[in-house]
mmCIF file of C-alpha atoms in Angstrom:
data_model
loop_
_atom_site.group_PDB
_atom_site.id
_atom_site.type_symbol
_atom_site.label_atom_id
_atom_site.label_comp_id
_atom_site.label_asym_id
_atom_site.label_seq_id
_atom_site.Cartn_x
_atom_site.Cartn_y
_atom_site.Cartn_z
ATOM 1 C CA MET A 1 -23.277 -4.024 -16.328
ATOM 2 C CA ASP A 2 -24.928 -1.388 -18.636
ATOM 3 C CA LYS A 3 -28.441 -1.403 -17.357
ATOM 4 C CA LYS A 4 -29.508 -0.485 -13.780
ATOM 5 C CA LEU A 5 -29.589 -3.665 -11.757
ATOM 6 C CA LYS A 6 -32.758 -4.814 -9.781
ATOM 7 C CA ILE A 7 -32.398 -7.467 -7.151
ATOM 8 C CA LEU A 8 -35.225 -9.202 -5.221
ATOM 9 C CA LEU A 9 -34.581 -10.613 -1.788
ATOM 10 C CA SER A 10 -36.760 -12.619 0.652
ATOM 11 C CA GLY A 11 -36.136 -14.107 4.022
ATOM 12 C CA GLY A 12 -37.495 -13.469 7.483
ATOM 13 C CA GLY A 13 -39.344 -14.741 10.545
ATOM 14 C CA THR A 14 -36.221 -14.585 12.460
ATOM 15 C CA GLY A 15 -33.059 -12.366 12.648
ATOM 16 C CA GLY A 16 -31.186 -15.602 11.332
ATOM 17 C CA HIS A 17 -32.949 -15.162 8.086
ATOM 18 C CA ILE A 18 -33.172 -11.652 7.655
ATOM 19 C CA PHE A 19 -29.722 -10.355 8.495
ATOM 20 C CA PRO A 20 -27.878 -12.483 6.123
ATOM 21 C CA ALA A 21 -30.434 -11.188 3.223
ATOM 22 C CA ILE A 22 -29.408 -7.527 4.468
ATOM 23 C CA ALA A 23 -25.796 -8.349 4.420
ATOM 24 C CA ILE A 24 -25.964 -9.681 0.944
ATOM 25 C CA ALA A 25 -27.892 -6.650 -0.263
ATOM 26 C CA ASP A 26 -25.463 -4.400 1.410
ATOM 27 C CA GLU A 27 -22.403 -6.187 -0.387
ATOM 28 C CA ILE A 28 -24.230 -5.634 -4.004
ATOM 29 C CA ARG A 29 -25.198 -2.051 -3.027
ATOM 30 C CA LYS A 30 -21.369 -1.481 -2.255
ATOM 31 C CA ARG A 31 -20.408 -2.473 -5.734
ATOM 32 C CA PHE A 32 -23.551 -1.175 -7.633
ATOM 33 C CA PRO A 33 -24.650 2.070 -5.600
ATOM 34 C CA ASP A 34 -27.602 2.717 -7.904
ATOM 35 C CA ALA A 35 -28.968 -0.776 -7.978
ATOM 36 C CA GLU A 36 -32.535 -1.160 -6.898
ATOM 37 C CA PHE A 37 -33.672 -3.739 -4.121
ATOM 38 C CA LEU A 38 -36.905 -5.158 -3.082
ATOM 39 C CA PHE A 39 -37.512 -7.492 -0.429
ATOM 40 C CA ILE A 40 -40.679 -9.739 0.006
ATOM 41 C CA GLY A 41 -41.594 -10.385 3.572
ATOM 42 C CA ALA A 42 -44.360 -11.935 5.626
ATOM 43 C CA ASN A 43 -46.959 -9.484 7.089
ATOM 44 C CA GLY A 44 -46.726 -9.188 10.708
ATOM 45 C CA LYS A 45 -43.089 -10.640 11.028
ATOM 46 C CA MET A 46 -39.994 -8.886 12.134
ATOM 47 C CA GLU A 47 -38.581 -8.346 8.629
ATOM 48 C CA MET A 48 -41.361 -5.729 7.926
ATOM 49 C CA GLU A 49 -39.689 -3.677 10.544
ATOM 50 C CA LYS A 50 -35.819 -4.759 10.217
ATOM 51 C CA VAL A 51 -35.612 -4.162 6.477
ATOM 52 C CA PRO A 52 -36.803 -0.756 6.343
ATOM 53 C CA GLN A 53 -34.409 0.094 9.303
ATOM 54 C CA ALA A 54 -31.640 -1.081 7.138
ATOM 55 C CA GLY A 55 -32.797 1.249 4.342
ATOM 56 C CA TYR A 56 -34.410 -1.229 1.908
ATOM 57 C CA LYS A 57 -38.048 -1.340 0.549
ATOM 58 C CA ILE A 58 -40.268 -4.460 1.583
ATOM 59 C CA GLU A 59 -43.624 -5.638 0.394
ATOM 60 C CA GLY A 60 -45.467 -7.988 2.771
ATOM 61 C CA ILE A 61 -47.617 -11.102 1.851
ATOM 62 C CA ASP A 62 -50.017 -12.973 3.872
ATOM 63 C CA ILE A 63 -48.194 -16.258 4.605
ATOM 64 C CA ALA A 64 -47.583 -18.492 7.536
ATOM 65 C CA GLY A 65 -46.306 -21.856 8.476
ATOM 66 C CA ILE A 66 -48.147 -24.798 9.819
ATOM 67 C CA ASP A 67 -49.322 -24.468 13.216
ATOM 68 C CA ARG A 68 -48.619 -27.851 14.953
ATOM 69 C CA GLY A 69 -50.114 -26.785 18.063
ATOM 70 C CA ASN A 70 -53.377 -26.174 16.639
ATOM 71 C CA LEU A 71 -54.171 -28.350 13.640
ATOM 72 C CA LEU A 72 -57.582 -26.550 13.130
ATOM 73 C CA SER A 73 -55.992 -23.121 12.351
ATOM 74 C CA ASN A 74 -54.234 -24.738 9.416
ATOM 75 C CA LEU A 75 -57.363 -24.991 7.381
ATOM 76 C CA GLY A 76 -57.140 -21.772 5.886
ATOM 77 C CA LEU A 77 -53.565 -22.403 4.961
ATOM 78 C CA PRO A 78 -54.092 -23.467 1.184
ATOM 79 C CA PHE A 79 -56.072 -20.264 0.627
ATOM 80 C CA LYS A 80 -53.148 -18.234 2.238
ATOM 81 C CA ILE A 81 -50.505 -20.010 0.057
ATOM 82 C CA LEU A 82 -52.574 -19.232 -3.238
ATOM 83 C CA LYS A 83 -53.024 -15.539 -2.162
ATOM 84 C CA SER A 84 -49.294 -15.290 -1.333
ATOM 85 C CA LEU A 85 -48.278 -16.696 -4.719
ATOM 86 C CA PHE A 86 -50.810 -14.498 -6.520
ATOM 87 C CA ARG A 87 -49.430 -11.398 -4.667
ATOM 88 C CA SER A 88 -45.731 -12.471 -5.015
ATOM 89 C CA LYS A 89 -46.507 -12.870 -8.863
ATOM 90 C CA LYS A 90 -47.588 -9.385 -9.088
ATOM 91 C CA ILE A 91 -44.820 -7.728 -7.077
ATOM 92 C CA ILE A 92 -42.337 -9.454 -9.048
ATOM 93 C CA LYS A 93 -43.793 -8.802 -12.338
ATOM 94 C CA ASP A 94 -44.030 -4.955 -11.547
ATOM 95 C CA PHE A 95 -40.493 -4.856 -10.150
ATOM 96 C CA ALA A 96 -38.889 -7.190 -12.800
ATOM 97 C CA PRO A 97 -35.682 -8.273 -11.016
ATOM 98 C CA ASP A 98 -32.546 -9.497 -12.665
ATOM 99 C CA PHE A 99 -32.353 -12.220 -10.271
ATOM 100 C CA ALA A 100 -33.726 -13.234 -6.658
ATOM 101 C CA VAL A 101 -31.996 -14.244 -3.479
ATOM 102 C CA GLY A 102 -33.643 -16.397 -0.750
ATOM 103 C CA THR A 103 -32.617 -17.035 2.923
ATOM 104 C CA GLY A 104 -35.221 -19.081 4.097
ATOM 105 C CA GLY A 105 -38.423 -18.312 6.232
ATOM 106 C CA PHE A 106 -42.072 -18.398 5.093
ATOM 107 C CA ALA A 107 -42.152 -15.428 2.555
ATOM 108 C CA SER A 108 -39.185 -16.732 0.495
ATOM 109 C CA GLY A 109 -41.166 -19.794 -0.770
ATOM 110 C CA PRO A 110 -43.877 -18.113 -2.742
ATOM 111 C CA ALA A 111 -41.260 -15.243 -3.798
ATOM 112 C CA LEU A 112 -38.636 -17.575 -5.102
ATOM 113 C CA TYR A 113 -41.261 -19.992 -6.588
ATOM 114 C CA GLU A 114 -42.813 -17.411 -8.722
ATOM 115 C CA ALA A 115 -39.501 -15.719 -9.675
ATOM 116 C CA ASN A 116 -38.139 -19.093 -10.995
ATOM 117 C CA LYS A 117 -41.521 -19.667 -12.855
ATOM 118 C CA MET A 118 -41.201 -16.294 -14.713
ATOM 119 C CA GLY A 119 -37.418 -17.495 -15.765
ATOM 120 C CA ILE A 120 -35.648 -15.062 -13.095
ATOM 121 C CA PRO A 121 -32.398 -16.826 -11.707
ATOM 122 C CA ILE A 122 -32.688 -17.751 -8.201
ATOM 123 C CA PHE A 123 -30.200 -18.317 -5.439
ATOM 124 C CA ILE A 124 -30.525 -19.796 -1.834
ATOM 125 C CA GLN A 125 -28.639 -19.059 1.288
ATOM 126 C CA GLU A 126 -29.070 -21.688 3.962
ATOM 127 C CA GLN A 127 -27.700 -20.861 7.466
ATOM 128 C CA ASN A 128 -28.137 -24.218 9.371
ATOM 129 C CA ALA A 129 -26.829 -27.466 9.009
ATOM 130 C CA HIS A 130 -30.304 -29.090 8.357
ATOM 131 C CA ALA A 131 -32.041 -27.596 5.281
ATOM 132 C CA GLY A 132 -35.259 -25.673 5.961
ATOM 133 C CA VAL A 133 -38.419 -27.155 4.036
ATOM 134 C CA THR A 134 -38.780 -24.035 1.888
ATOM 135 C CA ASN A 135 -35.161 -23.985 0.718
ATOM 136 C CA LYS A 136 -34.917 -27.746 0.252
ATOM 137 C CA ILE A 137 -37.919 -27.486 -2.255
ATOM 138 C CA LEU A 138 -36.515 -24.362 -3.985
ATOM 139 C CA SER A 139 -32.803 -25.760 -4.160
ATOM 140 C CA LYS A 140 -33.983 -28.046 -7.146
ATOM 141 C CA LYS A 141 -34.447 -24.787 -9.322
ATOM 142 C CA ALA A 142 -31.933 -22.684 -7.794
ATOM 143 C CA LYS A 143 -28.354 -21.715 -9.677
ATOM 144 C CA ALA A 144 -26.657 -22.140 -6.531
ATOM 145 C CA VAL A 145 -26.959 -23.149 -2.818
ATOM 146 C CA PHE A 146 -24.770 -21.217 -0.404
ATOM 147 C CA THR A 147 -24.132 -22.898 2.980
ATOM 148 C CA ALA A 148 -22.404 -22.574 6.294
ATOM 149 C CA TYR A 149 -21.570 -26.245 6.320
ATOM 150 C CA PRO A 150 -19.905 -28.506 3.502
ATOM 151 C CA LYS A 151 -22.592 -30.870 3.409
ATOM 152 C CA VAL A 152 -26.252 -30.023 4.089
ATOM 153 C CA GLU A 153 -28.808 -32.891 3.570
ATOM 154 C CA GLY A 154 -31.646 -32.334 1.061
ATOM 155 C CA PHE A 155 -29.565 -30.075 -1.205
ATOM 156 C CA PRO A 156 -28.500 -31.308 -4.636
ATOM 157 C CA ALA A 157 -24.442 -31.855 -3.893
ATOM 158 C CA GLU A 158 -23.287 -30.136 -7.071
ATOM 159 C CA LYS A 159 -25.224 -26.882 -6.078
ATOM 160 C CA ILE A 160 -23.728 -26.482 -2.957
ATOM 161 C CA LYS A 161 -21.229 -23.729 -2.234
ATOM 162 C CA PHE A 162 -19.614 -23.912 1.280
ATOM 163 C CA LEU A 163 -19.169 -20.250 1.760
ATOM 164 C CA GLY A 164 -20.642 -19.412 5.426
ATOM 165 C CA ASN A 165 -23.129 -17.001 6.751
ATOM 166 C CA PRO A 166 -22.789 -13.573 6.417
ATOM 167 C CA ILE A 167 -21.990 -11.813 9.864
ATOM 168 C CA ARG A 168 -21.914 -8.462 11.286
ATOM 169 C CA GLU A 169 -19.009 -6.643 10.011
ATOM 170 C CA ASN A 170 -18.132 -5.341 13.547
ATOM 171 C CA ILE A 171 -17.553 -9.056 14.667
ATOM 172 C CA ILE A 172 -15.053 -9.479 11.758
ATOM 173 C CA SER A 173 -13.222 -6.281 12.277
ATOM 174 C CA GLY A 174 -13.436 -5.615 15.879
ATOM 175 C CA MET A 175 -11.762 -8.637 17.653
ATOM 176 C CA GLN A 176 -9.059 -7.627 19.859
ATOM 177 C CA GLU A 177 -6.105 -9.085 22.036
ATOM 178 C CA THR A 178 -7.758 -10.999 24.989
ATOM 179 C CA ALA A 179 -5.839 -9.145 27.841
ATOM 180 C CA GLN A 180 -6.538 -5.704 26.314
ATOM 181 C CA ALA A 181 -10.367 -6.589 25.988
ATOM 182 C CA LYS A 182 -10.468 -7.937 29.456
ATOM 183 C CA GLU A 183 -8.984 -4.735 30.782
ATOM 184 C CA LYS A 184 -11.605 -2.714 28.627
ATOM 185 C CA MET A 185 -14.389 -4.415 30.353
ATOM 186 C CA GLY A 186 -12.948 -3.897 33.682
ATOM 187 C CA LEU A 187 -11.835 -7.672 34.235
ATOM 188 C CA ASP A 188 -8.859 -9.176 35.716
ATOM 189 C CA LYS A 189 -6.727 -9.865 32.640
ATOM 190 C CA ASP A 190 -4.787 -12.750 34.716
ATOM 191 C CA LYS A 191 -8.113 -14.716 35.318
ATOM 192 C CA LEU A 192 -9.627 -17.340 33.173
ATOM 193 C CA THR A 193 -12.841 -15.670 31.673
ATOM 194 C CA ILE A 194 -16.138 -17.377 30.312
ATOM 195 C CA LEU A 195 -18.378 -15.720 28.271
ATOM 196 C CA SER A 196 -22.128 -17.194 28.521
ATOM 197 C CA VAL A 197 -24.582 -15.971 25.695
ATOM 198 C CA GLY A 198 -28.028 -17.152 25.532
ATOM 199 C CA GLY A 199 -29.221 -15.105 22.519
ATOM 200 C CA SER A 200 -31.031 -11.708 22.808
ATOM 201 C CA LEU A 201 -33.859 -12.901 25.109
ATOM 202 C CA GLY A 202 -31.431 -15.166 27.013
ATOM 203 C CA SER A 203 -31.623 -18.816 27.981
ATOM 204 C CA ARG A 204 -33.156 -20.135 31.058
ATOM 205 C CA THR A 205 -31.390 -23.594 30.666
ATOM 206 C CA LEU A 206 -27.912 -21.567 30.788
ATOM 207 C CA ASN A 207 -29.086 -19.392 33.564
ATOM 208 C CA ASN A 208 -30.183 -22.388 35.779
ATOM 209 C CA GLY A 209 -26.901 -24.111 34.937
ATOM 210 C CA TRP A 210 -24.852 -21.127 36.237
ATOM 211 C CA LYS A 211 -26.910 -20.789 39.465
ATOM 212 C CA GLU A 212 -26.677 -24.342 40.330
ATOM 213 C CA ASN A 213 -22.812 -24.355 39.794
ATOM 214 C CA LEU A 214 -22.034 -20.879 41.375
ATOM 215 C CA GLU A 215 -20.204 -22.250 44.331
ATOM 216 C CA LYS A 216 -17.868 -24.280 42.137
ATOM 217 C CA LEU A 217 -17.304 -21.263 39.882
ATOM 218 C CA LYS A 218 -16.512 -19.158 42.815
ATOM 219 C CA GLU A 219 -14.062 -21.875 44.323
ATOM 220 C CA LYS A 220 -12.282 -22.053 40.954
ATOM 221 C CA GLY A 221 -12.039 -18.193 40.639
ATOM 222 C CA TYR A 222 -13.120 -18.198 37.091
ATOM 223 C CA GLN A 223 -14.467 -15.036 35.901
ATOM 224 C CA LEU A 224 -17.825 -15.072 34.323
ATOM 225 C CA ILE A 225 -19.506 -12.723 31.660
ATOM 226 C CA TRP A 226 -23.005 -13.752 32.142
ATOM 227 C CA GLN A 227 -25.670 -12.505 29.524
ATOM 228 C CA THR A 228 -28.922 -13.484 31.093
ATOM 229 C CA GLY A 229 -31.474 -11.837 28.615
ATOM 230 C CA LYS A 230 -34.460 -9.753 29.650
ATOM 231 C CA LEU A 231 -36.559 -12.499 31.065
ATOM 232 C CA ASP A 232 -34.220 -13.415 34.062
ATOM 233 C CA TYR A 233 -32.136 -10.581 34.681
ATOM 234 C CA ASN A 234 -34.315 -8.800 37.496
ATOM 235 C CA GLU A 235 -34.659 -11.979 39.435
ATOM 236 C CA LEU A 236 -31.070 -13.001 39.019
ATOM 237 C CA SER A 237 -29.557 -9.685 39.948
ATOM 238 C CA SER A 238 -31.865 -9.351 43.055
ATOM 239 C CA SER A 239 -31.721 -12.885 44.339
ATOM 240 C CA LEU A 240 -27.946 -13.818 44.036
ATOM 241 C CA GLN A 241 -24.946 -12.666 46.040
ATOM 242 C CA LEU A 242 -22.473 -12.430 43.241
ATOM 243 C CA PRO A 243 -18.603 -11.965 43.852
ATOM 244 C CA ALA A 244 -16.808 -9.336 41.887
ATOM 245 C CA SER A 245 -15.641 -12.154 39.417
ATOM 246 C CA ILE A 246 -19.147 -12.564 37.947
ATOM 247 C CA HIS A 247 -20.570 -9.818 35.845
ATOM 248 C CA LEU A 248 -24.142 -10.119 35.341
ATOM 249 C CA LYS A 249 -25.324 -8.187 32.004
ATOM 250 C CA GLU A 250 -28.903 -8.194 30.638
ATOM 251 C CA PHE A 251 -27.764 -7.676 27.145
ATOM 252 C CA ILE A 252 -24.255 -7.150 25.552
ATOM 253 C CA LYS A 253 -24.105 -4.412 22.992
ATOM 254 C CA ASP A 254 -20.241 -4.855 22.200
ATOM 255 C CA MET A 255 -20.302 -8.507 21.428
ATOM 256 C CA GLU A 256 -16.957 -8.225 19.541
ATOM 257 C CA LEU A 257 -15.354 -6.863 22.920
ATOM 258 C CA ALA A 258 -16.988 -9.727 25.062
ATOM 259 C CA TYR A 259 -15.938 -12.467 22.313
ATOM 260 C CA SER A 260 -12.311 -10.765 22.591
ATOM 261 C CA ALA A 261 -12.205 -10.842 26.363
ATOM 262 C CA ALA A 262 -13.278 -14.550 26.704
ATOM 263 C CA ASP A 263 -10.994 -17.393 27.061
ATOM 264 C CA ILE A 264 -14.168 -19.903 26.821
ATOM 265 C CA ILE A 265 -17.629 -19.169 25.428
ATOM 266 C CA VAL A 266 -20.920 -21.004 26.445
ATOM 267 C CA SER A 267 -23.574 -20.505 23.852
ATOM 268 C CA ARG A 268 -26.694 -21.723 22.259
ATOM 269 C CA ALA A 269 -26.196 -23.120 18.541
ATOM 270 C CA GLY A 270 -28.237 -20.829 16.396
ATOM 271 C CA ALA A 271 -26.830 -20.579 12.847
ATOM 272 C CA ILE A 272 -25.347 -17.024 13.080
ATOM 273 C CA ALA A 273 -24.172 -17.540 16.607
ATOM 274 C CA ILE A 274 -22.024 -20.218 15.492
ATOM 275 C CA SER A 275 -20.752 -18.090 12.327
ATOM 276 C CA GLU A 276 -19.667 -15.569 14.698
ATOM 277 C CA LEU A 277 -18.158 -18.161 17.143
ATOM 278 C CA ALA A 278 -15.976 -19.499 14.436
ATOM 279 C CA VAL A 279 -14.421 -16.145 13.421
ATOM 280 C CA ALA A 280 -14.023 -15.465 17.103
ATOM 281 C CA GLN A 281 -12.053 -18.771 17.339
ATOM 282 C CA LYS A 282 -12.653 -19.129 21.139
ATOM 283 C CA PRO A 283 -13.070 -22.851 22.548
ATOM 284 C CA VAL A 284 -16.825 -23.098 22.779
ATOM 285 C CA LEU A 285 -19.343 -25.213 24.703
ATOM 286 C CA LEU A 286 -22.654 -25.437 22.791
ATOM 287 C CA VAL A 287 -25.909 -25.983 24.467
ATOM 288 C CA PRO A 288 -28.448 -26.378 21.363
ATOM 289 C CA PHE A 289 -31.917 -24.977 21.851
ATOM 290 C CA PRO A 290 -33.886 -28.242 21.762
ATOM 291 C CA PHE A 291 -37.121 -26.838 20.412
ATOM 292 C CA ALA A 292 -35.709 -25.045 17.215
ATOM 293 C CA ALA A 293 -37.342 -26.249 14.029
ATOM 294 C CA GLU A 294 -36.471 -29.789 13.168
ATOM 295 C CA ASP A 295 -33.916 -29.490 16.093
ATOM 296 C CA HIS A 296 -31.426 -27.624 13.724
ATOM 297 C CA GLN A 297 -29.381 -26.176 16.668
ATOM 298 C CA THR A 298 -28.215 -29.913 17.427
ATOM 299 C CA LYS A 299 -27.351 -30.516 13.940
ATOM 300 C CA ASN A 300 -25.449 -27.419 13.737
ATOM 301 C CA ALA A 301 -23.541 -28.188 17.093
ATOM 302 C CA MET A 302 -22.735 -31.677 15.779
ATOM 303 C CA ASN A 303 -20.916 -30.549 12.751
ATOM 304 C CA LEU A 304 -18.480 -28.691 15.008
ATOM 305 C CA VAL A 305 -18.257 -31.592 17.581
ATOM 306 C CA GLU A 306 -17.316 -33.889 14.707
ATOM 307 C CA LYS A 307 -14.518 -31.851 13.672
ATOM 308 C CA ASN A 308 -13.523 -31.397 17.617
ATOM 309 C CA ALA A 309 -14.028 -27.604 17.220
ATOM 310 C CA ALA A 310 -16.666 -27.492 19.986
ATOM 311 C CA ARG A 311 -17.998 -29.564 22.823
ATOM 312 C CA MET A 312 -21.718 -30.050 23.199
ATOM 313 C CA VAL A 313 -24.108 -30.793 26.179
ATOM 314 C CA LYS A 314 -27.600 -31.428 25.447
ATOM 315 C CA ASP A 315 -30.442 -29.305 27.229
ATOM 316 C CA SER A 316 -31.618 -32.424 29.208
ATOM 317 C CA GLU A 317 -27.982 -33.545 30.101
ATOM 318 C CA MET A 318 -27.206 -30.055 31.790
ATOM 319 C CA GLN A 319 -27.470 -31.279 35.498
ATOM 320 C CA GLU A 320 -25.156 -34.489 35.012
ATOM 321 C CA LYS A 321 -22.789 -33.153 32.323
ATOM 322 C CA PHE A 322 -22.374 -29.203 32.046
ATOM 323 C CA TRP A 323 -19.895 -28.555 34.935
ATOM 324 C CA ASN A 324 -17.745 -31.428 34.011
ATOM 325 C CA THR A 325 -17.632 -30.762 30.408
ATOM 326 C CA LEU A 326 -16.973 -27.086 30.861
ATOM 327 C CA SER A 327 -14.091 -28.205 33.478
ATOM 328 C CA GLU A 328 -12.452 -30.364 30.993
ATOM 329 C CA ILE A 329 -12.171 -27.374 28.530
ATOM 330 C CA CYS A 330 -11.216 -24.752 31.450
ATOM 331 C CA GLU A 331 -8.452 -27.027 32.761
ATOM 332 C CA ASN A 332 -6.694 -28.219 29.719
ATOM 333 C CA GLU A 333 -5.183 -25.430 27.908
ATOM 334 C CA ASN A 334 -4.179 -28.044 24.920
ATOM 335 C CA VAL A 335 -7.887 -28.891 24.420
ATOM 336 C CA ARG A 336 -8.616 -25.196 24.171
ATOM 337 C CA LYS A 337 -6.191 -24.735 21.755
ATOM 338 C CA GLU A 338 -7.128 -27.638 19.591
ATOM 339 C CA MET A 339 -10.689 -26.396 19.584
ATOM 340 C CA SER A 340 -9.583 -22.904 18.797
ATOM 341 C CA ASP A 341 -7.570 -24.201 15.702
ATOM 342 C CA ASN A 342 -10.291 -26.591 14.568
ATOM 343 C CA LEU A 343 -12.752 -23.728 14.543
ATOM 344 C CA LYS A 344 -10.768 -22.214 11.585
ATOM 345 C CA TYR A 345 -12.439 -24.581 9.139
ATOM 346 C CA PHE A 346 -15.872 -22.956 9.898
ATOM 347 C CA ALA A 347 -14.688 -19.349 9.875
ATOM 348 C CA LYS A 348 -15.873 -17.610 6.920
ATOM 349 C CA PRO A 349 -15.344 -13.944 7.541
ATOM 350 C CA ASN A 350 -15.624 -13.041 3.909
ATOM 351 C CA ALA A 351 -19.097 -14.890 3.327
ATOM 352 C CA ALA A 352 -21.078 -11.767 1.921
ATOM 353 C CA LYS A 353 -18.332 -10.945 -0.424
ATOM 354 C CA GLU A 354 -17.770 -14.618 -1.713
ATOM 355 C CA ILE A 355 -21.558 -15.121 -2.098
ATOM 356 C CA VAL A 356 -22.183 -12.130 -4.238
ATOM 357 C CA ASP A 357 -18.826 -12.918 -6.332
ATOM 358 C CA GLU A 358 -20.467 -16.459 -6.975
ATOM 359 C CA ILE A 359 -23.912 -14.730 -7.860
ATOM 360 C CA PHE A 360 -22.170 -12.588 -10.557
ATOM 361 C CA LYS A 361 -20.195 -15.253 -12.091
ATOM 362 C CA VAL A 362 -23.727 -16.800 -13.150
ATOM 363 C CA ILE A 363 -25.321 -13.311 -13.729
ATOM 364 C CA LYS A 364 -23.000 -11.781 -16.372
#
């Protein structure tokens, strides 16, 4: 390309929207080091902090979603939307991007809507198995929709490109042989090892599930790497008498090492978590967070369950089904092997690269 490239990106509200946008920007910057990037985010949301930390400029707009808990607070929403559209239009006009990429979240709606109105090609990256409202509306105008699942309801089928979610580079390149990883973590390399992850804040459902089944876990002699999250760590570490085989951690910094050491993983079903689990290719038991928007975690999990790439236990079924479902995986090596093999279908380690390849097929 002769002229200096300018790229607009928008996505935020959660890490699941922000980090794919940053990964796409990073991949473009590798190819075009002098390209200019501008993000549009929602004022007061985490992207306003995370995007500059990643080395990119961001402009904020005043936008929020519908507050279902307090309907009166939505009275000012139409005004906020109009204001955010006007602000987005001005930002885009001043920046004059060659194309725009949206990864979901409140801000990407006005940003991509205005970009499309100005004749700027727009692209969408949807992380979940269920299309978010913003992305669903925008998909009709998009040049392509990049997804982590082969079919996503609400998107025009001909626009879907099943390329996966961009994930952290260290997860792709840092996976190690299981016995070696166990030794590095100070674990017994001959013991079956379960990794339990509940996201950065942890999961009370998973924490309670382990508490209720501690005696069974001890009897079986399984090793557990138990990431509790910040909220429950102090209470659990002070109140439980744990054997040496159970390793309590508030937060796990080296996730690639923990994934490598695990024989089985128990996890929530967030989009980026599932994409990482698919690359790790370890048998997985998913416990979807039931209060995610439009119950998208359950839909994410069901995509894997239908391909026999995971097992699922609903939040409400933990007491009756958690231990039995986990035991079925732990005690049957063939089940574990089959699940690992089937996860390959969802493993997309080159997602960022392939998404950018597709964008540049259109932007010539």
